Amino acid sequence: MRDILRRYGSTLTCFIVTLPAFWLLALVVLPYMILFEYSLKPMLPVDQLGGPNDVYGIGNYLTFFTSPIHIRIFFLTVFFSSVVTVICLVLSYPLAFFLAKVAKPHNVPTLFMILLIPLWVSEILRSFAWFVVLSFHGPLNALLGGIGVIADPVRWISGFNGVMIGLVYTYVLFMLFPIYNAIQALDSHQIEAAEDLGAPAWRIHWRVVIPHSKPGIASGCVMVFMLSAGSIIVPSLLASPGSRWFTEIVQQWMFEAQDWNTGSAYAFLLLVLCTVFVTLMMRLFKVRLADIAK
Amino acid sequence: MDARALSRLLIKVYVGIFLVYMLAPLIVMGVAALNNSRFPSVYPWAGFTDRWFVDLWNDDRMLHAASNTVFIALAVVAISIPIGTAAAILINSVQGRFRSFLYGVMVAPILTPGAVIGISTLLFWNNFDVPAGLHLSTLGQCSFISAYVMLLVLARLQTFDPALEEAALDLGASNAQVMRRIMIPHLYPAIGAGALIAFFQSAENFNITLFTKGNSDTLTVYVGSKVRSGITPTINALALMLIALTVIGAITYEVLRRRAERHERELTEQKERDEVMATQPMTVRTASATASGS
């Protein structure tokens, strides 16, 4: 700290301290605290604000815990986000390994360039693309029907299918990149040594590559789970009547009911969920936060 | 064929399938923009049309939303680059528990669902009677984009040699000169990458913007409301244009990268030849010259 002052002088040090302070206080910590404060207050008409009814309580949280429908939607969101996370992990791991250790080094930037195209095209259009592909009279049914895999068109967007397909496609790259970074940092000699000592391929992965890529896997899982559980656009595009997502309930409170207090209670539950998940991943993979966010 | 060759073949097939999986939906979405069908689809093909592009061009709200998007993205870059850079310098100069604590608070916005950030930003500024609007969207986006910039700059700082600053100070440089002539130039690559990521993260942001935008629109939110209400292929026309831009950008980058790579290879080869020539005794050189001449 004193070092900064000596190097950059008092004016610049003032900037170096105030800018992050403004960020962390005004844009991060205080807003989260206000969110929590709102969630503890009942929604009141303007003339009753500050009146006898304007007291702290857990009424908004009771609204959630006494509504079986909302609890059910919450746990379905958690469950299907976890499934999406696992699918993304299974899809990404072989590809990350290929890019880091198998592909010729001068081909890797080209492959990354191709993989980045969907990322630049934006989240909303990635999910919209699947809306077009999966539609009942859409190209997927035409293709599969044409080559004789299916006899009748399939209603893809039913139950949680559409949402899961969309979430996996939209967020799989957030799993791929951290795992690639982790595997790339592994010394290839370790793999060769294991081969020379006669380890079969699956054991090399299980005992050498996967343990080394743990920070990447943890990081990818946290990102994909958080993005999936917090996704708004994918469920609203690809959900069927039978699949509602927790963020849709939050939106209902905020926009339709205009009840910001209950809305913030539900948003706070989402925040708690993600915090619990991050903690769980750190325990499970025995990594620190600095390893996850890289 | 032995097991090793077989597994290499399998992983290559898998990578091929994955690339098709990543790109095919985008192609379908893009081609649907040219189909003369009221609903976005490529099948059945109803003939070629450019009417969706004409519709897109005549959509004033869309053009307005697009200009808002660019404006916000530039504002986010202008705010989050100084904040993120200052935060990285700050965290790099503290140690121990305080560092872990600060790091935890700084990366928290990355691990928080956008809906939570959006709602808490809205509520926080509502306390000061600041109404919802694009200014709040800008601040909300900055809260997590600054964290990305911080991580990029922090990574770059690891390769910085503080002795350079010491030397400059010893030679009589002012504090401002140390920052401007030594630190900032070293950080340029990270700042450039940060600005690019900040711009695109801001442009594609949906969740935070949705809760903070008030009555204004950004392109992503406008597209979101369009695909949820009445879907017409104008969205596909927009998507096709974005995809085309991305692909052109990717190809340009790739061509430039390959050219730079080839140039570098030629330089090193030239250098090696010169070195060989310089170390060879005179007689060998003339002998090899006659040999190659004959």
XYZ file of C-alpha atoms in Angstrom:
588
model
C 0.000 0.000 0.000
C 2.765 2.404 1.027
C 4.567 1.175 -2.056
C 1.853 2.543 -4.376
C 2.078 5.922 -2.677
C 5.830 6.050 -3.180
C 5.638 5.014 -6.830
C 2.662 6.993 -8.051
C 2.354 9.918 -5.637
C -0.677 11.074 -3.709
C -2.934 12.166 -6.591
C -2.712 8.919 -8.541
C -2.927 6.825 -5.368
C -6.102 8.669 -4.550
C -7.533 7.524 -7.907
C -6.260 3.978 -7.469
C -8.098 3.734 -4.169
C -11.269 5.726 -4.931
C -12.173 4.102 -8.247
C -12.286 0.530 -6.876
C -13.920 1.861 -3.698
C -16.698 3.441 -5.757
C -17.081 0.236 -7.762
C -17.200 -2.109 -4.794
C -19.409 0.090 -2.617
C -21.807 1.761 -5.035
C -22.048 -0.960 -7.650
C -21.593 -4.194 -5.699
C -21.805 -4.333 -1.891
C -24.363 -1.667 -1.060
C -26.795 -2.668 -3.843
C -26.705 -6.274 -2.567
C -27.406 -5.019 0.964
C -30.262 -2.842 -0.250
C -31.638 -5.869 -2.087
C -31.648 -7.771 1.192
C -33.212 -4.851 3.043
C -36.009 -4.536 0.484
C -36.672 -8.244 0.707
C -37.407 -7.932 4.423
C -40.019 -5.216 4.039
C -43.631 -5.615 2.963
C -44.863 -3.907 -0.162
C -46.918 -0.896 0.879
C -48.706 1.905 -0.921
C -46.726 5.157 -0.889
C -48.770 6.812 1.884
C -48.036 3.973 4.316
C -44.264 4.096 3.881
C -42.662 4.868 7.234
C -45.968 4.099 8.957
C -46.661 1.391 11.519
C -46.822 -1.324 8.879
C -43.374 -0.478 7.492
C -41.437 -2.941 9.634
C -38.908 -5.660 8.912
C -40.162 -9.209 8.663
C -39.753 -12.418 6.749
C -43.157 -12.222 5.090
C -41.755 -12.175 1.563
C -39.714 -15.295 2.196
C -42.792 -16.977 3.717
C -44.572 -16.271 0.429
C -41.980 -18.488 -1.203
C -41.854 -21.187 1.447
C -45.657 -21.531 1.592
C -46.057 -21.822 -2.163
C -45.558 -25.416 -3.283
C -45.566 -24.294 -6.918
C -42.714 -21.845 -6.425
C -40.699 -24.319 -4.353
C -41.217 -26.926 -7.044
C -40.072 -24.508 -9.776
C -37.051 -23.552 -7.666
C -35.918 -27.160 -7.294
C -36.647 -28.011 -10.920
C -34.469 -25.042 -11.900
C -31.691 -26.296 -9.625
C -32.046 -29.847 -10.921
C -32.074 -29.007 -14.613
C -29.264 -26.459 -14.244
C -27.195 -29.222 -12.638
C -28.038 -31.595 -15.487
C -27.042 -28.917 -18.008
C -23.769 -28.399 -16.102
C -22.957 -32.125 -16.221
C -23.800 -32.365 -19.942
C -21.576 -29.367 -20.687
C -18.743 -30.949 -18.696
C -19.030 -34.245 -20.564
C -19.167 -32.475 -23.941
C -16.287 -30.087 -23.183
C -13.709 -32.331 -21.562
C -12.682 -34.358 -24.657
C -12.628 -31.232 -26.788
C -10.555 -29.300 -24.227
C -8.115 -32.198 -24.044
C -7.906 -32.362 -27.827
C -7.242 -28.629 -28.158
C -4.661 -28.589 -25.369
C -2.712 -31.807 -26.008
C -3.636 -33.547 -29.274
C -4.201 -30.879 -31.948
C -1.219 -29.450 -33.795
C -0.344 -26.160 -32.062
C -0.602 -24.080 -35.205
C -4.171 -25.288 -35.832
C -5.412 -24.353 -32.377
C -5.930 -20.595 -32.971
C -7.990 -21.408 -36.083
C -10.176 -23.843 -34.159
C -10.665 -21.261 -31.422
C -11.632 -18.681 -34.000
C -14.389 -20.992 -35.260
C -15.545 -21.773 -31.728
C -15.685 -18.086 -30.860
C -18.100 -17.239 -33.677
C -21.212 -18.342 -31.732
C -19.924 -16.441 -28.721
C -19.690 -13.141 -30.604
C -23.137 -13.627 -32.148
C -24.649 -13.122 -28.655
C -26.583 -15.209 -26.211
C -30.025 -14.218 -27.401
C -29.383 -15.159 -31.023
C -27.755 -18.450 -29.995
C -30.970 -19.471 -28.274
C -33.104 -18.040 -31.070
C -31.180 -20.227 -33.520
C -32.395 -23.313 -31.663
C -35.908 -21.933 -31.617
C -35.777 -22.044 -35.432
C -34.041 -25.435 -35.571
C -36.364 -27.168 -33.115
C -39.677 -25.786 -34.324
C -42.281 -28.440 -35.095
C -42.180 -27.853 -38.839
C -38.500 -27.043 -38.627
C -35.333 -28.290 -40.289
C -34.402 -30.850 -37.626
C -37.656 -32.753 -38.010
C -37.396 -32.459 -41.797
C -33.824 -33.775 -41.760
C -34.459 -36.673 -39.388
C -37.688 -37.535 -41.178
C -35.920 -37.321 -44.523
C -33.198 -39.812 -43.614
C -35.740 -42.050 -41.961
C -34.608 -41.807 -38.338
C -38.041 -40.726 -37.171
C -41.377 -41.536 -38.759
C -43.367 -38.620 -37.375
C -42.206 -35.118 -36.485
C -41.112 -34.845 -32.854
C -42.275 -32.024 -30.616
C -38.781 -31.095 -29.364
C -39.863 -28.132 -27.292
C -41.753 -30.120 -24.671
C -41.137 -30.436 -20.969
C -37.632 -29.214 -20.170
C -36.094 -30.567 -23.409
C -36.072 -27.281 -25.277
C -34.670 -25.366 -22.320
C -31.915 -27.918 -21.752
C -30.894 -28.068 -25.415
C -30.792 -24.276 -25.532
C -28.870 -23.873 -22.278
C -26.246 -26.463 -23.209
C -25.654 -24.844 -26.582
C -25.627 -21.312 -25.212
C -23.234 -21.929 -22.306
C -21.057 -24.925 -23.272
C -18.170 -22.653 -24.269
C -18.041 -21.245 -20.727
C -17.121 -24.778 -19.667
C -14.698 -25.429 -22.509
C -12.365 -22.451 -22.070
C -11.498 -22.836 -18.352
C -10.896 -26.584 -18.751
C -8.726 -25.934 -21.794
C -6.665 -23.415 -19.804
C -6.194 -25.890 -16.974
C -5.185 -28.833 -19.201
C -2.885 -26.642 -21.218
C -0.911 -25.838 -18.069
C -0.257 -29.564 -17.552
C 3.253 -30.653 -18.545
C 2.907 -33.139 -21.429
C 5.833 -35.104 -20.008
C 3.602 -36.238 -17.171
C 1.235 -37.831 -19.677
C 4.148 -39.446 -21.524
C 5.603 -40.737 -18.275
C 2.291 -42.340 -17.395
C 2.148 -43.903 -20.870
C 5.689 -45.249 -20.588
C 4.837 -46.788 -17.243
C 2.024 -48.645 -18.969
C -1.058 -46.804 -17.771
C -4.125 -47.302 -19.982
C -5.689 -44.158 -21.463
C -8.611 -43.991 -19.044
C -6.287 -44.204 -16.071
C -4.066 -41.424 -17.442
C -7.117 -39.211 -17.606
C -8.419 -40.286 -14.216
C -5.137 -40.012 -12.326
C -3.185 -37.340 -14.219
C -5.225 -35.060 -16.476
C -8.476 -34.713 -14.515
C -6.801 -34.003 -11.148
C -4.743 -31.350 -12.851
C -7.756 -29.759 -14.526
C -9.793 -29.523 -11.312
C -9.641 -25.711 -11.046
C -10.842 -25.447 -14.644
C -13.651 -27.929 -14.097
C -14.748 -26.115 -10.926
C -14.645 -22.786 -12.715
C -16.614 -24.081 -15.703
C -19.224 -25.743 -13.497
C -19.749 -22.580 -11.460
C -20.140 -20.425 -14.572
C -22.469 -22.785 -16.417
C -24.633 -23.430 -13.373
C -24.913 -19.748 -12.525
C -25.668 -18.709 -16.108
C -28.228 -21.516 -16.527
C -30.067 -20.957 -13.262
C -30.061 -17.213 -13.876
C -30.952 -17.414 -17.560
C -33.970 -15.417 -18.635
C -33.898 -15.491 -22.396
C -33.417 -19.229 -23.004
C -36.384 -20.353 -20.872
C -38.595 -17.627 -22.288
C -37.834 -18.742 -25.854
C -37.590 -22.494 -25.564
C -39.835 -23.355 -22.627
C -43.038 -25.287 -23.064
C -46.098 -24.627 -20.902
C -44.938 -27.365 -18.545
C -41.475 -25.956 -17.866
C -41.189 -22.763 -15.902
C -37.911 -21.332 -14.729
C -37.232 -19.577 -11.436
C -36.170 -16.330 -13.128
C -39.614 -16.144 -14.747
C -41.195 -15.967 -11.282
C -38.775 -13.180 -10.336
C -39.790 -11.285 -13.456
C -43.477 -11.767 -12.644
C -43.016 -10.175 -9.226
C -40.974 -7.313 -10.629
C -42.924 -6.455 -13.783
C -46.430 -7.869 -13.574
C -47.135 -7.642 -9.856
C -44.864 -4.568 -9.528
C -44.014 -5.969 -6.094
C -40.316 -5.120 -5.824
C -40.126 -6.365 -2.248
C -41.187 -9.926 -2.940
C -39.224 -9.774 -6.186
C -36.052 -8.892 -4.280
C -36.687 -11.723 -1.817
C -36.835 -14.171 -4.730
C -33.751 -12.616 -6.342
C -31.956 -12.931 -3.017
C -32.808 -16.638 -2.922
C -31.213 -16.968 -6.358
C -28.104 -15.223 -5.022
C -28.001 -17.568 -2.026
C -28.351 -20.550 -4.357
C -25.378 -19.463 -6.454
C -23.262 -18.703 -3.377
C -24.028 -22.167 -1.990
C -23.097 -23.713 -5.324
C -19.767 -21.852 -5.481
C -18.931 -22.932 -1.924
C -19.901 -26.517 -2.712
C -17.667 -26.585 -5.782
C -14.732 -25.116 -3.836
C -15.124 -27.817 -1.172
C -15.666 -30.612 -3.676
C -12.676 -29.784 -5.847
C -10.578 -28.376 -2.992
C -9.799 -25.187 -4.881
C -9.688 -21.555 -3.797
C -11.772 -18.722 -5.197
C -8.673 -17.365 -6.940
C -8.463 -20.632 -8.914
C -12.103 -20.475 -9.943
C -12.210 -16.896 -11.174
C -9.377 -16.694 -13.639
C -5.211 -50.248 -36.565
C -4.049 -50.129 -32.961
C -6.044 -48.690 -30.076
C -4.110 -45.443 -30.029
C -4.743 -44.578 -33.660
C -8.378 -45.540 -33.203
C -8.793 -43.207 -30.227
C -7.143 -40.365 -32.148
C -9.530 -40.933 -35.020
C -12.514 -41.035 -32.651
C -11.579 -37.779 -30.962
C -11.122 -36.098 -34.355
C -14.564 -37.271 -35.476
C -15.932 -35.943 -32.195
C -14.301 -32.537 -32.701
C -15.748 -32.408 -36.218
C -19.230 -33.171 -34.938
C -18.825 -30.556 -32.216
C -17.871 -27.862 -34.720
C -20.908 -28.735 -36.866
C -23.038 -28.611 -33.717
C -21.692 -25.142 -32.921
C -22.151 -23.687 -36.402
C -25.135 -25.469 -37.984
C -27.813 -23.696 -35.887
C -26.323 -20.338 -36.838
C -26.375 -21.274 -40.514
C -30.004 -22.386 -40.277
C -30.926 -19.152 -38.508
C -29.100 -17.078 -41.108
C -30.535 -18.850 -44.128
C -34.061 -18.500 -42.708
C -33.653 -14.745 -43.212
C -33.736 -15.315 -46.981
C -36.810 -17.504 -46.972
C -40.050 -15.937 -48.146
C -42.065 -17.421 -45.308
C -43.942 -15.478 -42.644
C -42.438 -17.630 -39.898
C -38.641 -17.983 -39.534
C -37.831 -21.348 -41.070
C -35.752 -22.921 -43.809
C -38.175 -25.735 -44.477
C -40.350 -25.692 -46.520
C -38.456 -23.314 -48.789
C -40.869 -20.672 -50.077
C -38.488 -18.860 -52.387
C -35.759 -16.284 -52.027
C -36.597 -12.837 -50.668
C -34.894 -9.750 -49.344
C -38.039 -8.328 -47.768
C -36.923 -9.096 -44.203
C -33.882 -6.897 -44.712
C -36.122 -4.095 -46.009
C -38.373 -4.534 -42.956
C -35.334 -4.419 -40.733
C -34.105 -1.214 -42.331
C -37.517 0.414 -41.875
C -37.747 -0.552 -38.229
C -36.925 2.777 -36.579
C -37.167 1.418 -33.054
C -34.626 -1.250 -33.879
C -32.193 1.313 -35.313
C -32.686 3.509 -32.274
C -32.092 0.527 -29.963
C -28.943 -0.334 -31.896
C -27.536 3.167 -31.445
C -28.372 2.958 -27.711
C -26.436 -0.302 -27.535
C -23.322 1.227 -29.063
C -23.602 4.273 -26.810
C -23.923 2.175 -23.636
C -21.121 -0.153 -24.690
C -18.756 2.804 -25.189
C -19.770 4.253 -21.821
C -19.173 0.876 -20.156
C -15.707 0.685 -21.725
C -14.929 4.237 -20.587
C -15.975 3.486 -16.986
C -14.882 -0.088 -16.469
C -11.359 0.220 -17.924
C -10.144 2.807 -15.352
C -11.947 1.014 -12.523
C -10.660 -2.431 -13.457
C -7.098 -1.223 -14.016
C -7.003 0.685 -10.727
C -8.486 -2.313 -8.915
C -5.822 -4.629 -10.353
C -2.987 -2.305 -9.317
C -4.545 -1.966 -5.873
C -5.009 -5.686 -5.281
C -1.519 -6.400 -6.589
C -0.028 -4.234 -3.854
C -1.779 -5.752 -0.846
C -1.092 -9.129 0.742
C -2.544 -11.661 3.097
C -6.117 -11.880 4.283
C -7.091 -8.468 3.058
C -6.052 -9.481 -0.438
C -8.226 -12.627 -0.398
C -11.129 -10.632 0.985
C -10.765 -7.907 -1.633
C -10.394 -10.506 -4.375
C -13.553 -12.262 -3.210
C -15.611 -9.066 -3.294
C -14.196 -8.105 -6.698
C -14.993 -11.394 -8.447
C -18.398 -11.749 -6.769
C -20.241 -9.867 -9.568
C -18.941 -12.369 -12.148
C -20.436 -15.228 -10.151
C -23.768 -13.454 -9.577
C -26.755 -13.975 -11.896
C -27.518 -10.925 -14.009
C -31.072 -10.721 -12.668
C -29.730 -10.197 -9.143
C -27.312 -7.467 -10.247
C -30.054 -5.795 -12.290
C -32.613 -5.754 -9.498
C -30.177 -4.623 -6.814
C -28.895 -1.797 -9.022
C -32.460 -0.694 -9.676
C -33.350 -0.699 -5.954
C -30.127 0.965 -4.820
C -30.479 3.970 -7.093
C -34.204 4.112 -6.483
C -33.275 5.037 -2.894
C -31.707 8.202 -4.221
C -34.715 8.839 -6.477
C -32.713 7.970 -9.595
C -35.265 6.511 -12.010
C -34.624 3.439 -14.146
C -33.040 4.108 -17.518
C -30.054 3.379 -19.664
C -27.722 5.144 -17.189
C -28.594 2.467 -14.629
C -28.031 -0.263 -17.219
C -24.575 1.191 -17.795
C -23.745 1.164 -14.080
C -25.156 -2.336 -13.592
C -23.116 -3.695 -16.492
C -19.989 -1.977 -15.175
C -20.335 -3.838 -11.892
C -19.417 -7.182 -13.461
C -17.488 -6.017 -16.526
C -15.001 -4.128 -14.291
C -14.252 -7.494 -12.697
C -13.314 -8.986 -16.082
C -11.009 -6.037 -16.785
C -9.494 -6.413 -13.300
C -8.710 -10.103 -13.918
C -7.118 -9.419 -17.317
C -4.964 -6.573 -16.022
C -4.023 -8.523 -12.894
C -2.782 -11.403 -15.058
C -0.694 -8.982 -17.102
C 0.744 -7.397 -13.937
C 2.312 -10.750 -13.003
C 4.852 -10.275 -15.796
C 5.684 -6.715 -14.766
C 9.120 -5.958 -13.381
C 8.786 -3.367 -10.569
C 12.506 -2.612 -10.876
C 11.687 -0.635 -14.029
C 9.654 1.793 -11.958
C 12.412 1.982 -9.367
C 14.900 2.827 -12.080
C 12.641 5.538 -13.504
C 12.151 7.078 -10.057
C 15.895 6.991 -9.385
C 16.492 8.742 -12.677
C 14.168 11.506 -11.603
C 10.874 10.662 -13.291
C 7.776 12.145 -11.695
C 5.029 9.894 -10.286
C 2.765 10.672 -13.221
C 5.536 9.821 -15.678
C 6.117 6.462 -13.999
C 2.446 5.653 -14.508
C 2.158 7.018 -18.030
C 5.460 5.913 -19.500
C 6.122 2.627 -17.711
C 3.085 1.024 -16.121
C 0.348 1.857 -18.647
C 2.393 0.877 -21.745
C 3.110 -2.484 -20.133
C -0.619 -2.967 -19.549
C -1.703 -1.988 -23.084
C -2.394 -5.546 -24.324
C -4.554 -6.310 -21.291
C -6.335 -2.964 -21.543
C -7.019 -3.539 -25.242
C -8.378 -7.035 -24.648
C -10.389 -5.684 -21.711
C -11.930 -2.946 -23.844
C -12.928 -5.463 -26.520
C -14.471 -7.852 -23.999
C -16.180 -4.976 -22.176
C -17.712 -3.698 -25.400
C -19.122 -7.055 -26.481
C -20.210 -8.118 -23.000
C -22.117 -4.886 -22.727
C -23.650 -5.176 -26.193
C -24.931 -8.696 -25.602
C -26.061 -8.160 -22.024
C -29.710 -9.009 -21.516
C -30.430 -9.787 -17.874
C -29.070 -6.673 -16.172
C -30.402 -4.387 -18.875
C -33.887 -5.893 -18.705
C -34.379 -4.854 -15.067
C -32.715 -1.445 -15.251
C -33.636 -0.077 -18.676
C -36.868 1.722 -17.757
C -38.696 2.636 -20.958
C -35.667 2.660 -23.239
C -34.403 -0.238 -25.310
C -31.107 -1.725 -26.247
C -30.765 -3.967 -29.263
C -30.636 -7.174 -27.202
C -33.645 -6.280 -25.086
C -35.576 -5.137 -28.160
C -34.797 -8.391 -29.956
C -35.799 -10.210 -26.761
C -39.174 -8.521 -26.660
C -39.663 -9.170 -30.380
C -38.952 -12.872 -30.228
C -41.301 -13.176 -27.279
C -44.211 -11.338 -28.865
C -44.535 -11.760 -32.619
C -41.745 -13.570 -34.334
C -40.937 -12.480 -37.877
C -37.819 -13.296 -39.887
C -36.540 -9.715 -39.463
C -34.688 -11.049 -36.414
C -33.058 -13.595 -38.699
C -32.070 -10.823 -41.071
C -30.388 -9.035 -38.173
C -28.755 -12.304 -37.092
C -27.459 -12.955 -40.606
C -25.866 -9.519 -40.696
C -24.224 -10.035 -37.289
C -22.992 -13.488 -38.303
C -21.581 -12.098 -41.549
C -19.771 -9.352 -39.625
C -18.371 -11.875 -37.147
C -17.211 -14.248 -39.870
C -15.571 -11.440 -41.830
C -13.849 -10.280 -38.646
C -12.719 -13.812 -37.833
C -11.356 -14.420 -41.336
C -9.530 -11.086 -41.395
C -7.974 -11.827 -38.026
C -6.990 -15.319 -39.164
C -5.391 -14.087 -42.397
C -3.444 -11.388 -40.557
C -2.331 -13.871 -37.918
C -1.092 -16.367 -40.510
C 0.730 -13.678 -42.410
C 2.455 -12.472 -39.219
C 3.337 -16.075 -38.357
C 4.839 -16.719 -41.797
C 6.751 -13.460 -41.638
C 8.206 -14.417 -38.280
C 9.169 -17.872 -39.531
C 10.953 -16.379 -42.524
C 12.799 -13.976 -40.240
C 14.039 -16.749 -37.960
C 15.069 -18.889 -40.934
C 16.950 -15.966 -42.420
C 18.679 -15.404 -39.100
C 19.647 -19.054 -38.826
C 21.101 -19.000 -42.352
C 23.095 -15.876 -41.546
C 24.445 -17.446 -38.395
C 25.481 -20.578 -40.243
C 27.187 -18.502 -42.857
C 29.020 -16.443 -40.256
C 30.333 -19.441 -38.340
C 31.475 -21.398 -41.367
C 35.140 -20.965 -42.352
C 35.795 -19.223 -45.625
C 36.813 -22.314 -47.546
C 33.680 -24.270 -46.691
C 31.556 -21.339 -47.716
C 33.184 -21.042 -51.140
C 33.096 -24.811 -51.535
C 29.382 -24.955 -50.798
C 28.828 -21.980 -53.108
C 30.541 -23.751 -55.991
C 28.727 -26.974 -55.156
C 25.353 -25.290 -55.271
C 26.392 -23.314 -58.329
C 27.319 -26.384 -60.365
